[in-house]
Amino acid sequence: MINQPYTSLIKTTGKASRFIFTCILCIITLKGLAQDKTKNIGNKLRKGSTNNSFNIVKGAQVGIKMNAGGKTVQLLKLSFDVDNLAKDTIAFKVNVYTTGDKGPLDNLVKDEIKGTVIRNNQVTGEVINQLISVDLAPYDVRVKGKILVSVEFLNTNPNASLGFSCGLLNGGTWYKRSPEQEWKKMPVVGADFNVLVKKLK
């Protein structure tokens, strides 16, 4: 016959085990829910064999269309790979537009979101391929549906250009070679711009 204290110990141990198991299950579930709240939109990041170069002209822009989905999301981070073909650091800002059939419409960014591409190796002249990431979260840019995300050069750098990593047949690249020029689309080759977004309730 099992004595009473031993039986109570077994019951207590069993309850503790169930409690620990439940806590672990809750943690795993919460992590899964947190991961489910973010997603990536745009093109796949890669150091592509295809490379599109654009001259550094103040007010010129390069971007792609993305589908943010039918529900509102907040933009968290823009990422893209680029080769700096200039000898200087290149400053840019990020724009986010609503879109129509003919291209960008209204800019949804209220404050300037700035970024930089560092200069190439000044000793060897080697071009540096860089993964550029811009934190968008502090600016609380909220979107849904189709948008166009672009980078706009803040200064003119004569005889200099940036080479954006691109993919084939992935939606094309939209660009303006100067502030005065109308938006145009390069239909076959799309810059590999990628945006991390957070789903909102």
Coordinates of C-alpha atoms in Angstrom, one line a residue:
M1 CA 0.0 0.0 0.0
I2 CA 1.4 3.4 -1.0
N3 CA 1.5 5.9 1.9
Q4 CA -0.4 9.2 1.7
P5 CA 2.7 11.6 1.5
Y6 CA 4.1 9.6 -1.4
T7 CA 0.8 9.8 -3.3
S8 CA 0.5 13.5 -2.7
L9 CA 4.1 14.0 -4.0
I10 CA 3.2 12.2 -7.2
K11 CA 0.1 14.3 -7.7
T12 CA 2.1 17.5 -7.0
T13 CA 4.8 16.5 -9.4
G14 CA 2.3 15.7 -12.1
K15 CA 0.6 19.1 -11.7
A16 CA 4.0 20.8 -11.9
S17 CA 4.9 18.9 -15.0
R18 CA 1.6 19.8 -16.7
F19 CA 2.1 23.5 -15.7
I20 CA 5.6 23.6 -17.2
F21 CA 4.4 21.9 -20.4
T22 CA 1.5 24.4 -20.7
C23 CA 3.9 27.4 -20.2
I24 CA 6.3 26.0 -22.9
L25 CA 3.4 25.5 -25.3
C26 CA 2.2 29.1 -24.7
I27 CA 5.7 30.5 -25.4
I28 CA 5.9 28.5 -28.6
T29 CA 2.4 29.7 -29.7
L30 CA 3.2 33.4 -28.9
K31 CA 6.4 33.2 -30.8
G32 CA 4.5 31.8 -33.8
L33 CA 1.9 34.5 -33.6
A34 CA 4.6 37.2 -33.4
Q35 CA 6.3 35.7 -36.5
D36 CA 2.9 35.5 -38.3
K37 CA 2.5 39.3 -37.8
T38 CA 5.3 40.2 -40.2
K39 CA 5.9 39.4 -43.9
N40 CA 8.1 40.5 -46.8
I41 CA 6.8 42.2 -49.9
G42 CA 8.5 43.1 -53.1
N43 CA 11.3 41.2 -54.9
K44 CA 13.7 38.6 -53.5
L45 CA 17.0 40.0 -52.2
R46 CA 20.1 38.8 -54.0
K47 CA 23.3 39.9 -55.4
G48 CA 22.0 39.4 -58.9
S49 CA 24.0 38.8 -62.0
T50 CA 21.8 41.4 -63.7
N51 CA 22.6 44.9 -62.7
N52 CA 20.8 48.1 -63.6
S53 CA 22.8 51.4 -63.3
F54 CA 21.3 54.8 -62.8
N55 CA 23.1 58.2 -62.8
I56 CA 23.2 60.1 -59.5
V57 CA 21.1 63.2 -60.2
K58 CA 19.3 65.2 -57.5
G59 CA 15.6 64.3 -57.6
A60 CA 16.0 61.2 -59.8
Q61 CA 14.2 58.1 -58.4
V62 CA 14.4 54.3 -58.8
G63 CA 11.7 52.0 -57.5
I64 CA 9.4 49.1 -57.9
K65 CA 5.7 48.3 -57.4
M66 CA 4.7 46.0 -54.5
N67 CA 1.5 44.5 -53.3
A68 CA 0.9 45.1 -49.6
G69 CA -2.3 43.1 -49.6
G70 CA -5.9 44.0 -48.8
K71 CA -5.4 44.8 -45.2
T72 CA -3.4 47.7 -43.7
V73 CA 0.2 47.0 -42.8
Q74 CA 3.0 49.1 -41.4
L75 CA 6.3 49.3 -43.2
L76 CA 9.3 48.2 -41.0
K77 CA 12.4 48.0 -43.2
L78 CA 13.5 48.5 -46.8
S79 CA 16.4 46.4 -48.1
F80 CA 18.2 46.2 -51.4
D81 CA 21.6 45.3 -52.8
V82 CA 23.6 47.9 -54.7
D83 CA 27.0 48.5 -56.2
N84 CA 28.4 52.0 -55.6
L85 CA 30.0 52.9 -58.9
A86 CA 30.9 56.4 -57.6
K87 CA 33.9 57.5 -55.5
D88 CA 31.7 59.2 -53.0
T89 CA 29.0 58.3 -50.4
I90 CA 25.6 58.6 -52.0
A91 CA 22.7 60.1 -50.0
F92 CA 19.1 59.2 -50.7
K93 CA 15.6 59.3 -49.2
V94 CA 12.8 56.7 -49.4
N95 CA 9.4 57.5 -50.9
V96 CA 6.3 55.4 -50.8
Y97 CA 3.5 56.1 -53.3
T98 CA 0.0 55.0 -54.0
T99 CA -0.1 53.8 -57.6
G100 CA -2.3 53.8 -60.7
D101 CA -2.0 52.2 -64.1
K102 CA 0.4 55.0 -65.2
G103 CA 2.7 54.9 -62.2
P104 CA 3.0 56.6 -58.8
L105 CA 0.4 59.0 -57.5
D106 CA 0.5 60.4 -53.9
N107 CA 3.6 60.1 -51.6
L108 CA 2.6 58.6 -48.3
V109 CA 5.8 59.5 -46.5
K110 CA 5.4 62.7 -44.4
D111 CA 8.9 63.0 -43.0
E112 CA 12.2 62.4 -44.8
I113 CA 13.5 58.9 -44.5
K114 CA 17.2 59.2 -45.3
G115 CA 19.8 56.6 -46.1
T116 CA 23.3 56.4 -47.5
V117 CA 25.4 54.1 -49.8
I118 CA 29.1 54.3 -48.8
R119 CA 31.8 55.0 -51.3
N120 CA 33.9 52.3 -53.0
N121 CA 37.4 51.3 -51.9
Q122 CA 39.5 54.4 -52.4
V123 CA 42.8 52.5 -52.2
T124 CA 42.1 49.7 -54.7
G125 CA 39.2 51.2 -56.6
E126 CA 37.2 48.1 -55.9
V127 CA 33.4 48.4 -56.2
I128 CA 31.7 47.4 -53.0
N129 CA 28.5 45.5 -53.2
Q130 CA 26.3 46.5 -50.3
L131 CA 23.1 45.3 -48.7
I132 CA 21.4 48.5 -47.8
S133 CA 18.7 48.5 -45.0
V134 CA 16.7 51.5 -44.0
D135 CA 14.6 51.4 -40.8
L136 CA 11.1 52.6 -41.7
A137 CA 9.4 51.7 -38.4
P138 CA 9.8 55.1 -36.6
Y139 CA 8.0 56.8 -39.4
D140 CA 4.8 54.8 -39.0
V141 CA 4.0 54.5 -42.8
R142 CA 0.8 52.5 -43.2
V143 CA -0.3 51.2 -46.5
K144 CA -2.5 48.6 -48.2
G145 CA -3.0 47.4 -51.8
K146 CA -0.5 48.3 -54.5
I147 CA 2.3 50.8 -53.7
L148 CA 5.5 51.9 -55.3
V149 CA 8.6 52.2 -53.1
S150 CA 11.5 54.2 -54.4
V151 CA 14.8 55.8 -53.5
E152 CA 15.4 59.4 -54.5
F153 CA 18.9 60.8 -54.8
L154 CA 19.5 63.9 -52.7
N155 CA 22.5 65.3 -54.6
T156 CA 24.0 65.3 -58.1
N157 CA 27.2 63.5 -58.6
P158 CA 28.6 64.0 -62.1
N159 CA 29.8 60.9 -63.9
A160 CA 28.7 58.6 -61.1
S161 CA 26.1 55.9 -60.9
L162 CA 24.6 53.2 -58.6
G163 CA 24.1 49.6 -59.9
F164 CA 21.0 48.0 -58.3
S165 CA 20.8 44.2 -58.2
C166 CA 17.9 43.0 -60.3
G167 CA 15.9 40.0 -61.4
L168 CA 14.3 39.2 -64.8
L169 CA 10.6 39.1 -65.4
N170 CA 9.7 40.2 -61.9
G171 CA 7.5 43.2 -62.5
G172 CA 10.0 45.7 -63.9
T173 CA 11.6 48.9 -62.6
W174 CA 10.0 52.4 -62.4
Y175 CA 12.4 55.4 -62.7
K176 CA 12.8 59.1 -63.2
R177 CA 16.2 60.2 -64.4
S178 CA 15.5 63.8 -63.2
P179 CA 12.9 65.6 -61.2
E180 CA 11.3 67.1 -64.4
Q181 CA 11.0 63.8 -66.2
E182 CA 7.9 61.7 -66.2
W183 CA 7.9 58.3 -64.6
K184 CA 8.9 55.5 -67.0
K185 CA 8.9 51.7 -66.6
M186 CA 11.6 49.3 -67.6
P187 CA 9.3 46.3 -68.1
V188 CA 11.6 43.2 -68.1
V189 CA 14.2 43.8 -65.3
G190 CA 13.0 44.6 -61.8
A191 CA 15.2 46.0 -59.0
D192 CA 15.4 43.7 -56.0
F193 CA 13.7 46.0 -53.5
N194 CA 12.3 44.2 -50.5
V195 CA 10.2 45.5 -47.6
L196 CA 9.5 43.9 -44.2
V197 CA 6.0 44.8 -43.1
K198 CA 3.9 44.3 -40.0
K199 CA 0.3 43.2 -40.2
L200 CA -2.1 45.4 -38.2
K201 CA -5.3 44.3 -36.5

